[in-house]
Amino acid sequence: MHLSIGQEAVSVGVCDVLRPDDVVAPTYRGHAAYLAKGGSLRGLFAELYGKATGVAGGKGGSMHLIDMSRNVLGASAVVGTTIPIAVGYALALKRVKSDCVSVAFFGDGATEEGVFAESLNFAALQKLPVLFVCENNYYAIHTPITRRWATNRLCERVATYGIPTYQVDDSDIFKLRQLAASVVADMRRGDGPSFIECRTYRWREHVGPNEDYDLGYRNRDDLTRWLKDDQVERVGNMIADERRVQIESEIDLDIADAVEFAEMSPFPETDKLFSNVFANP
Ligand SMILES: Cc1ncc(C[n+]2csc(CCOP(=O)(O)OP(=O)(O)O)c2C)c(N)n1
Ligand SMILES: [Mg+2]
């Protein structure tokens, strides 16, 4: 699984200003976005275990959290694919004259896919209520943006489509939240798409729970800088000690409950093998 540890502030800063009826399209690194959108901890863990009670019925796993009861459009393992899905949903929202918005989360690597350019153009042309949120963690697997991008000027590239662009380069959750609130309000009024580039950092390896600073593609000093700016710690420090201890123990209990729920849940029935998949026997 692809952990979003270190990148939580992006998901929380954006999702906190959304309404339950707004939709989000997270990526395969989407645990934080799923939970920030009000997702079910039990449903998430059961999905990781491949159990029938998981949000995708145990057939998706970590990379494919889909939960339309929370308006979380299916995440995908294929880089960049949630961008046009979010744009398509925004087109549907506009057609039914809804004031809801659609949010596409994606990585810096996804901006290199052709569909990113197609989606930006179409969303700008049609003035769709879609917020593009790039989680720029500087790497696509092990390759840094310095070896992939001719220039670092991502916001400038996007701006050429006539889309307002913003950059949050220090992961400040309150700055991002305020910005998201303002652009979402504009989008609800029909102002069309916006783009936010959030600089952030993946603390763990690309896939899996371990650290990978011994691989040589990045430096632990970079992590140290981001650890100093950890927004989970920052927000935690704003809460009175007694209350914080209480919140943390409640969360520990919730996690223990979700893990137990997942372990006790059944695997999907074999007669469900061909339901909700494209193939038919
Ligand atoms: C279309 C496609 N190409 C390549 C891959 C292999 N791949 C998986 S993750 C990844 C890196 C994507 O980087 P980024 O978009 O920055 O997301 P991050 O993993 O950093 O969150 C690549 C190339 C893929 N899954 N899909
Ligand atoms: Mg990346």
mmCIF file of C-alpha atoms and ligand atoms in Angstrom:
data_model
loop_
_atom_site.group_PDB
_atom_site.id
_atom_site.type_symbol
_atom_site.label_atom_id
_atom_site.label_comp_id
_atom_site.label_asym_id
_atom_site.label_seq_id
_atom_site.Cartn_x
_atom_site.Cartn_y
_atom_site.Cartn_z
ATOM 1 C CA MET A 1 0.000 0.000 0.000
ATOM 2 C CA HIS A 2 0.998 3.577 -0.702
ATOM 3 C CA LEU A 3 0.923 5.510 2.556
ATOM 4 C CA SER A 4 0.025 9.186 2.712
ATOM 5 C CA ILE A 5 1.886 9.700 6.003
ATOM 6 C CA GLY A 6 3.444 13.175 5.843
ATOM 7 C CA GLN A 7 0.917 14.410 3.264
ATOM 8 C CA GLU A 8 -2.175 14.485 5.507
ATOM 9 C CA ALA A 9 -2.369 18.275 5.713
ATOM 10 C CA VAL A 10 -3.227 18.518 2.003
ATOM 11 C CA SER A 11 -6.216 16.194 2.338
ATOM 12 C CA VAL A 12 -7.454 17.737 5.572
ATOM 13 C CA GLY A 13 -6.912 21.350 4.507
ATOM 14 C CA VAL A 14 -9.010 20.828 1.373
ATOM 15 C CA CYS A 15 -11.649 18.332 2.553
ATOM 16 C CA ASP A 16 -12.412 20.282 5.711
ATOM 17 C CA VAL A 17 -14.077 23.028 3.651
ATOM 18 C CA LEU A 18 -16.136 20.627 1.542
ATOM 19 C CA ARG A 19 -19.743 19.639 2.140
ATOM 20 C CA PRO A 20 -20.788 15.993 2.360
ATOM 21 C CA ASP A 21 -22.418 16.294 -1.084
ATOM 22 C CA ASP A 22 -19.201 17.539 -2.740
ATOM 23 C CA VAL A 23 -17.168 14.797 -4.414
ATOM 24 C CA VAL A 24 -13.478 13.954 -4.292
ATOM 25 C CA ALA A 25 -11.325 11.743 -6.491
ATOM 26 C CA PRO A 26 -8.255 10.662 -4.508
ATOM 27 C CA THR A 27 -5.281 8.690 -5.813
ATOM 28 C CA TYR A 28 -3.844 5.310 -4.888
ATOM 29 C CA ARG A 29 -2.072 7.277 -2.091
ATOM 30 C CA GLY A 30 -5.494 8.219 -0.827
ATOM 31 C CA HIS A 31 -6.023 6.948 2.714
ATOM 32 C CA ALA A 32 -5.759 10.489 4.108
ATOM 33 C CA ALA A 33 -8.121 11.948 1.507
ATOM 34 C CA TYR A 34 -10.652 9.180 2.057
ATOM 35 C CA LEU A 35 -10.680 9.693 5.839
ATOM 36 C CA ALA A 36 -10.616 13.493 5.552
ATOM 37 C CA LYS A 37 -13.759 13.319 3.386
ATOM 38 C CA GLY A 38 -15.514 11.603 6.284
ATOM 39 C CA GLY A 39 -14.667 8.043 5.273
ATOM 40 C CA SER A 40 -15.248 4.995 7.433
ATOM 41 C CA LEU A 41 -12.210 3.755 9.362
ATOM 42 C CA ARG A 42 -13.770 0.294 9.620
ATOM 43 C CA GLY A 43 -14.519 0.279 5.891
ATOM 44 C CA LEU A 44 -10.956 1.382 5.095
ATOM 45 C CA PHE A 45 -9.284 -1.287 7.226
ATOM 46 C CA ALA A 46 -11.630 -4.007 6.012
ATOM 47 C CA GLU A 47 -10.740 -3.025 2.449
ATOM 48 C CA LEU A 48 -7.023 -3.296 3.259
ATOM 49 C CA TYR A 49 -7.722 -6.814 4.525
ATOM 50 C CA GLY A 50 -9.685 -7.691 1.355
ATOM 51 C CA LYS A 51 -12.833 -8.350 3.356
ATOM 52 C CA ALA A 52 -16.444 -8.194 2.145
ATOM 53 C CA THR A 53 -17.187 -5.345 4.592
ATOM 54 C CA GLY A 54 -14.546 -3.125 2.983
ATOM 55 C CA VAL A 55 -15.597 0.041 1.152
ATOM 56 C CA ALA A 56 -15.054 -1.686 -2.209
ATOM 57 C CA GLY A 57 -16.398 -5.019 -0.989
ATOM 58 C CA GLY A 58 -12.854 -6.276 -0.484
ATOM 59 C CA LYS A 59 -12.143 -6.286 -4.208
ATOM 60 C CA GLY A 60 -10.280 -3.008 -4.495
ATOM 61 C CA GLY A 61 -7.734 -2.953 -1.722
ATOM 62 C CA SER A 62 -5.654 -0.035 -0.558
ATOM 63 C CA MET A 63 -5.368 1.671 -3.947
ATOM 64 C CA HIS A 64 -9.053 1.534 -4.907
ATOM 65 C CA LEU A 65 -11.071 3.146 -2.156
ATOM 66 C CA ILE A 66 -14.506 3.893 -3.569
ATOM 67 C CA ASP A 67 -17.367 5.010 -1.377
ATOM 68 C CA MET A 68 -20.210 6.856 -3.032
ATOM 69 C CA SER A 69 -22.019 7.059 0.329
ATOM 70 C CA ARG A 70 -19.341 9.669 1.172
ATOM 71 C CA ASN A 71 -19.041 10.939 -2.404
ATOM 72 C CA VAL A 72 -15.569 9.509 -2.783
ATOM 73 C CA LEU A 73 -15.162 8.614 -6.445
ATOM 74 C CA GLY A 74 -13.085 5.523 -7.029
ATOM 75 C CA ALA A 75 -9.378 5.965 -6.618
ATOM 76 C CA SER A 76 -7.198 4.282 -9.203
ATOM 77 C CA ALA A 77 -3.751 2.748 -9.446
ATOM 78 C CA VAL A 78 -3.270 4.192 -12.909
ATOM 79 C CA VAL A 79 -1.460 7.501 -12.561
ATOM 80 C CA GLY A 80 -3.534 10.501 -13.645
ATOM 81 C CA THR A 81 -6.810 8.704 -14.208
ATOM 82 C CA THR A 82 -8.750 10.361 -11.420
ATOM 83 C CA ILE A 83 -8.229 13.764 -13.033
ATOM 84 C CA PRO A 84 -10.652 13.243 -15.967
ATOM 85 C CA ILE A 85 -13.049 11.317 -13.697
ATOM 86 C CA ALA A 86 -13.314 14.369 -11.430
ATOM 87 C CA VAL A 87 -13.724 16.617 -14.481
ATOM 88 C CA GLY A 88 -16.474 14.365 -15.858
ATOM 89 C CA TYR A 89 -18.270 14.490 -12.537
ATOM 90 C CA ALA A 90 -17.957 18.283 -12.522
ATOM 91 C CA LEU A 91 -19.582 18.349 -15.976
ATOM 92 C CA ALA A 92 -22.470 16.287 -14.598
ATOM 93 C CA LEU A 93 -22.786 18.650 -11.613
ATOM 94 C CA LYS A 94 -22.932 21.639 -13.920
ATOM 95 C CA ARG A 95 -25.542 20.009 -16.150
ATOM 96 C CA VAL A 96 -27.896 19.397 -13.220
ATOM 97 C CA LYS A 97 -27.206 22.976 -12.025
ATOM 98 C CA SER A 98 -25.828 21.797 -8.688
ATOM 99 C CA ASP A 99 -23.641 24.080 -6.588
ATOM 100 C CA CYS A 100 -21.502 21.109 -5.495
ATOM 101 C CA VAL A 101 -17.854 20.919 -6.441
ATOM 102 C CA SER A 102 -15.595 18.096 -7.519
ATOM 103 C CA VAL A 103 -11.972 17.804 -6.336
ATOM 104 C CA ALA A 104 -9.211 15.897 -8.126
ATOM 105 C CA PHE A 105 -6.176 14.965 -6.034
ATOM 106 C CA PHE A 106 -3.081 13.835 -7.944
ATOM 107 C CA GLY A 107 0.687 13.724 -7.668
ATOM 108 C CA ASP A 108 3.412 15.713 -9.413
ATOM 109 C CA GLY A 109 4.032 12.685 -11.643
ATOM 110 C CA ALA A 110 0.418 12.723 -12.822
ATOM 111 C CA THR A 111 0.915 16.187 -14.320
ATOM 112 C CA GLU A 112 3.172 14.521 -16.907
ATOM 113 C CA GLU A 113 0.299 12.461 -18.288
ATOM 114 C CA GLY A 114 -1.348 13.862 -21.423
ATOM 115 C CA VAL A 115 -4.766 13.565 -19.853
ATOM 116 C CA PHE A 116 -3.795 16.278 -17.363
ATOM 117 C CA ALA A 117 -3.541 18.822 -20.192
ATOM 118 C CA GLU A 118 -6.757 17.574 -21.814
ATOM 119 C CA SER A 119 -8.611 17.822 -18.527
ATOM 120 C CA LEU A 120 -7.370 21.331 -17.748
ATOM 121 C CA ASN A 121 -8.413 22.567 -21.165
ATOM 122 C CA PHE A 122 -11.858 20.991 -21.084
ATOM 123 C CA ALA A 123 -12.569 22.134 -17.507
ATOM 124 C CA ALA A 124 -11.499 25.703 -18.314
ATOM 125 C CA LEU A 125 -13.451 25.771 -21.595
ATOM 126 C CA GLN A 126 -16.640 24.513 -19.937
ATOM 127 C CA LYS A 127 -16.100 26.492 -16.683
ATOM 128 C CA LEU A 128 -16.542 23.360 -14.633
ATOM 129 C CA PRO A 129 -16.681 23.355 -10.813
ATOM 130 C CA VAL A 130 -13.529 21.292 -10.362
ATOM 131 C CA LEU A 131 -10.644 21.984 -8.027
ATOM 132 C CA PHE A 132 -7.334 20.486 -9.151
ATOM 133 C CA VAL A 133 -5.061 19.704 -6.187
ATOM 134 C CA CYS A 134 -1.537 18.621 -7.048
ATOM 135 C CA GLU A 135 0.265 16.959 -4.141
ATOM 136 C CA ASN A 136 3.795 17.770 -5.192
ATOM 137 C CA ASN A 137 5.978 15.503 -3.029
ATOM 138 C CA TYR A 138 8.937 16.017 -5.413
ATOM 139 C CA TYR A 139 9.144 12.392 -6.558
ATOM 140 C CA ALA A 140 7.487 9.964 -8.948
ATOM 141 C CA ILE A 141 8.570 6.732 -7.313
ATOM 142 C CA HIS A 142 12.345 7.391 -7.083
ATOM 143 C CA THR A 143 12.772 10.058 -9.756
ATOM 144 C CA PRO A 144 12.900 13.685 -8.554
ATOM 145 C CA ILE A 145 11.166 16.478 -10.457
ATOM 146 C CA THR A 146 14.594 17.997 -11.177
ATOM 147 C CA ARG A 147 15.190 15.047 -13.524
ATOM 148 C CA ARG A 148 11.678 15.090 -15.021
ATOM 149 C CA TRP A 149 10.651 18.714 -15.525
ATOM 150 C CA ALA A 150 12.384 21.144 -17.855
ATOM 151 C CA THR A 151 11.141 23.899 -15.541
ATOM 152 C CA ASN A 152 9.613 23.992 -12.090
ATOM 153 C CA ARG A 153 6.902 26.428 -13.194
ATOM 154 C CA LEU A 154 3.897 24.130 -12.874
ATOM 155 C CA CYS A 155 1.495 26.896 -11.859
ATOM 156 C CA GLU A 156 2.539 28.972 -14.870
ATOM 157 C CA ARG A 157 1.879 26.016 -17.180
ATOM 158 C CA VAL A 158 -1.614 25.569 -15.764
ATOM 159 C CA ALA A 159 -2.333 29.308 -15.845
ATOM 160 C CA THR A 160 -2.014 29.297 -19.642
ATOM 161 C CA TYR A 161 -5.403 27.547 -19.739
ATOM 162 C CA GLY A 162 -6.931 30.558 -18.015
ATOM 163 C CA ILE A 163 -7.215 28.704 -14.720
ATOM 164 C CA PRO A 164 -6.419 30.593 -11.489
ATOM 165 C CA THR A 165 -3.444 28.929 -9.798
ATOM 166 C CA TYR A 166 -2.102 28.980 -6.262
ATOM 167 C CA GLN A 167 0.908 27.456 -4.557
ATOM 168 C CA VAL A 168 1.219 26.440 -0.911
ATOM 169 C CA ASP A 169 4.887 25.610 -0.527
ATOM 170 C CA ASP A 170 5.203 25.059 3.225
ATOM 171 C CA SER A 171 2.323 22.654 3.914
ATOM 172 C CA ASP A 172 0.683 25.209 6.253
ATOM 173 C CA ILE A 173 -2.709 23.626 6.874
ATOM 174 C CA PHE A 174 -4.443 26.849 7.890
ATOM 175 C CA LYS A 175 -3.170 28.724 4.847
ATOM 176 C CA LEU A 176 -4.339 25.899 2.608
ATOM 177 C CA ARG A 177 -7.708 25.638 4.350
ATOM 178 C CA GLN A 178 -8.369 29.362 3.932
ATOM 179 C CA LEU A 179 -7.337 29.242 0.287
ATOM 180 C CA ALA A 180 -9.498 26.184 -0.387
ATOM 181 C CA ALA A 181 -12.493 27.829 1.300
ATOM 182 C CA SER A 182 -12.125 30.873 -0.911
ATOM 183 C CA VAL A 183 -11.705 29.030 -4.237
ATOM 184 C CA VAL A 184 -14.504 26.569 -3.441
ATOM 185 C CA ALA A 185 -16.835 29.502 -2.694
ATOM 186 C CA ASP A 186 -15.929 30.996 -6.096
ATOM 187 C CA MET A 187 -16.542 27.658 -7.813
ATOM 188 C CA ARG A 188 -19.972 27.305 -6.186
ATOM 189 C CA ARG A 189 -20.847 30.673 -7.754
ATOM 190 C CA GLY A 190 -19.942 29.351 -11.201
ATOM 191 C CA ASP A 191 -16.431 30.767 -11.593
ATOM 192 C CA GLY A 192 -14.987 27.583 -13.120
ATOM 193 C CA PRO A 193 -11.932 25.540 -12.153
ATOM 194 C CA SER A 194 -8.990 26.404 -9.915
ATOM 195 C CA PHE A 195 -5.627 24.775 -9.353
ATOM 196 C CA ILE A 196 -3.605 24.466 -6.143
ATOM 197 C CA GLU A 197 -0.064 23.095 -6.056
ATOM 198 C CA CYS A 198 0.718 21.859 -2.555
ATOM 199 C CA ARG A 199 4.346 21.147 -1.789
ATOM 200 C CA THR A 200 4.461 18.215 0.597
ATOM 201 C CA TYR A 201 6.640 15.256 1.494
ATOM 202 C CA ARG A 202 6.204 11.492 1.583
ATOM 203 C CA TRP A 203 7.838 10.234 4.770
ATOM 204 C CA ARG A 204 7.857 6.552 3.901
ATOM 205 C CA GLU A 205 8.885 4.519 0.871
ATOM 206 C CA HIS A 206 6.852 4.765 -2.349
ATOM 207 C CA VAL A 207 4.996 1.545 -1.589
ATOM 208 C CA GLY A 208 4.917 0.033 1.872
ATOM 209 C CA PRO A 209 5.378 1.040 5.505
ATOM 210 C CA ASN A 210 9.177 1.321 5.693
ATOM 211 C CA GLU A 211 11.640 4.165 5.304
ATOM 212 C CA ASP A 212 13.873 4.114 2.219
ATOM 213 C CA TYR A 213 16.525 6.763 2.853
ATOM 214 C CA ASP A 214 19.207 4.104 2.371
ATOM 215 C CA LEU A 215 18.305 3.724 -1.334
ATOM 216 C CA GLY A 216 20.236 6.862 -2.193
ATOM 217 C CA TYR A 217 17.623 8.673 -4.277
ATOM 218 C CA ARG A 218 16.802 11.176 -1.525
ATOM 219 C CA ASN A 219 18.348 12.581 1.574
ATOM 220 C CA ARG A 220 17.191 12.196 5.154
ATOM 221 C CA ASP A 221 17.953 15.911 5.725
ATOM 222 C CA ASP A 222 14.936 16.710 3.534
ATOM 223 C CA LEU A 223 12.737 14.660 5.821
ATOM 224 C CA THR A 224 14.128 16.468 8.864
ATOM 225 C CA ARG A 225 12.994 19.786 7.415
ATOM 226 C CA TRP A 226 9.478 18.495 6.796
ATOM 227 C CA LEU A 227 9.296 16.867 10.214
ATOM 228 C CA LYS A 228 9.794 20.317 11.736
ATOM 229 C CA ASP A 229 6.721 21.488 9.816
ATOM 230 C CA ASP A 230 4.574 18.456 10.621
ATOM 231 C CA GLN A 231 1.041 19.804 10.664
ATOM 232 C CA VAL A 232 -0.349 16.898 12.703
ATOM 233 C CA GLU A 233 2.091 17.805 15.473
ATOM 234 C CA ARG A 234 1.384 21.501 15.013
ATOM 235 C CA VAL A 235 -2.375 21.131 15.353
ATOM 236 C CA GLY A 236 -1.886 18.669 18.217
ATOM 237 C CA ASN A 237 0.204 21.243 20.091
ATOM 238 C CA MET A 238 -2.651 23.737 19.872
ATOM 239 C CA ILE A 239 -4.875 21.467 21.938
ATOM 240 C CA ALA A 240 -4.715 21.498 25.749
ATOM 241 C CA ASP A 241 -2.736 18.508 27.058
ATOM 242 C CA GLU A 242 -5.637 16.843 28.834
ATOM 243 C CA ARG A 243 -7.934 17.123 25.813
ATOM 244 C CA ARG A 244 -5.169 15.949 23.490
ATOM 245 C CA VAL A 245 -4.556 12.813 25.527
ATOM 246 C CA GLN A 246 -8.290 12.137 25.474
ATOM 247 C CA ILE A 247 -8.523 12.607 21.684
ATOM 248 C CA GLU A 248 -5.479 10.410 21.073
ATOM 249 C CA SER A 249 -6.795 7.599 23.230
ATOM 250 C CA GLU A 250 -10.165 7.793 21.432
ATOM 251 C CA ILE A 251 -8.344 7.514 18.111
ATOM 252 C CA ASP A 252 -6.293 4.543 19.353
ATOM 253 C CA LEU A 253 -9.539 2.825 20.363
ATOM 254 C CA ASP A 254 -11.137 3.606 16.984
ATOM 255 C CA ILE A 255 -8.129 2.114 15.182
ATOM 256 C CA ALA A 256 -8.105 -1.006 17.381
ATOM 257 C CA ASP A 257 -11.838 -1.384 16.751
ATOM 258 C CA ALA A 258 -11.399 -0.991 12.972
ATOM 259 C CA VAL A 259 -8.579 -3.559 12.863
ATOM 260 C CA GLU A 260 -10.603 -6.043 14.891
ATOM 261 C CA PHE A 261 -13.641 -5.425 12.670
ATOM 262 C CA ALA A 262 -11.484 -6.104 9.611
ATOM 263 C CA GLU A 263 -9.978 -9.268 11.064
ATOM 264 C CA MET A 264 -13.367 -10.653 12.121
ATOM 265 C CA SER A 265 -15.091 -9.811 8.808
ATOM 266 C CA PRO A 266 -15.604 -12.503 6.176
ATOM 267 C CA PHE A 267 -13.888 -12.620 2.805
ATOM 268 C CA PRO A 268 -16.200 -11.990 -0.187
ATOM 269 C CA GLU A 269 -18.388 -14.962 -1.193
ATOM 270 C CA THR A 270 -17.136 -16.834 -4.239
ATOM 271 C CA ASP A 271 -20.477 -16.295 -6.009
ATOM 272 C CA LYS A 272 -19.706 -12.529 -5.932
ATOM 273 C CA LEU A 273 -16.533 -13.074 -7.927
ATOM 274 C CA PHE A 274 -17.988 -11.621 -11.122
ATOM 275 C CA SER A 275 -20.179 -8.869 -9.661
ATOM 276 C CA ASN A 276 -18.987 -5.248 -9.916
ATOM 277 C CA VAL A 277 -16.270 -6.194 -12.381
ATOM 278 C CA PHE A 278 -16.230 -5.768 -16.139
ATOM 279 C CA ALA A 279 -15.692 -9.438 -16.930
ATOM 280 C CA ASN A 280 -18.599 -11.853 -17.122
ATOM 281 C CA PRO A 281 -18.215 -15.629 -16.835
HETATM 282 C C1 LIG B 1 -0.130 5.361 -16.276
HETATM 283 C C2 LIG B 1 0.855 4.845 -15.263
HETATM 284 N N1 LIG B 1 2.176 4.947 -15.510
HETATM 285 C C3 LIG B 1 3.072 4.496 -14.622
HETATM 286 C C4 LIG B 1 2.647 3.910 -13.457
HETATM 287 C C5 LIG B 1 3.665 3.417 -12.435
HETATM 288 N N2 LIG B 1 3.666 4.367 -11.307
HETATM 289 C C6 LIG B 1 2.993 4.088 -10.178
HETATM 290 S S1 LIG B 1 3.111 5.339 -9.068
HETATM 291 C C7 LIG B 1 4.078 6.258 -10.088
HETATM 292 C C8 LIG B 1 4.608 7.599 -9.656
HETATM 293 C C9 LIG B 1 3.569 8.666 -9.652
HETATM 294 O O1 LIG B 1 4.087 9.782 -9.031
HETATM 295 P P1 LIG B 1 3.164 10.931 -8.503
HETATM 296 O O2 LIG B 1 2.054 11.192 -9.453
HETATM 297 O O3 LIG B 1 4.046 12.069 -8.171
HETATM 298 O O4 LIG B 1 2.483 10.321 -7.179
HETATM 299 P P2 LIG B 1 3.151 9.891 -5.801
HETATM 300 O O5 LIG B 1 3.360 8.396 -5.874
HETATM 301 O O6 LIG B 1 4.399 10.667 -5.612
HETATM 302 O O7 LIG B 1 2.121 10.222 -4.768
HETATM 303 C C10 LIG B 1 4.304 5.587 -11.293
HETATM 304 C C11 LIG B 1 5.130 6.107 -12.388
HETATM 305 C C12 LIG B 1 1.248 3.801 -13.230
HETATM 306 N N3 LIG B 1 0.753 3.255 -12.118
HETATM 307 N N4 LIG B 1 0.370 4.295 -14.126
HETATM 308 MG MG MG B 2 4.954 12.527 -6.393
#
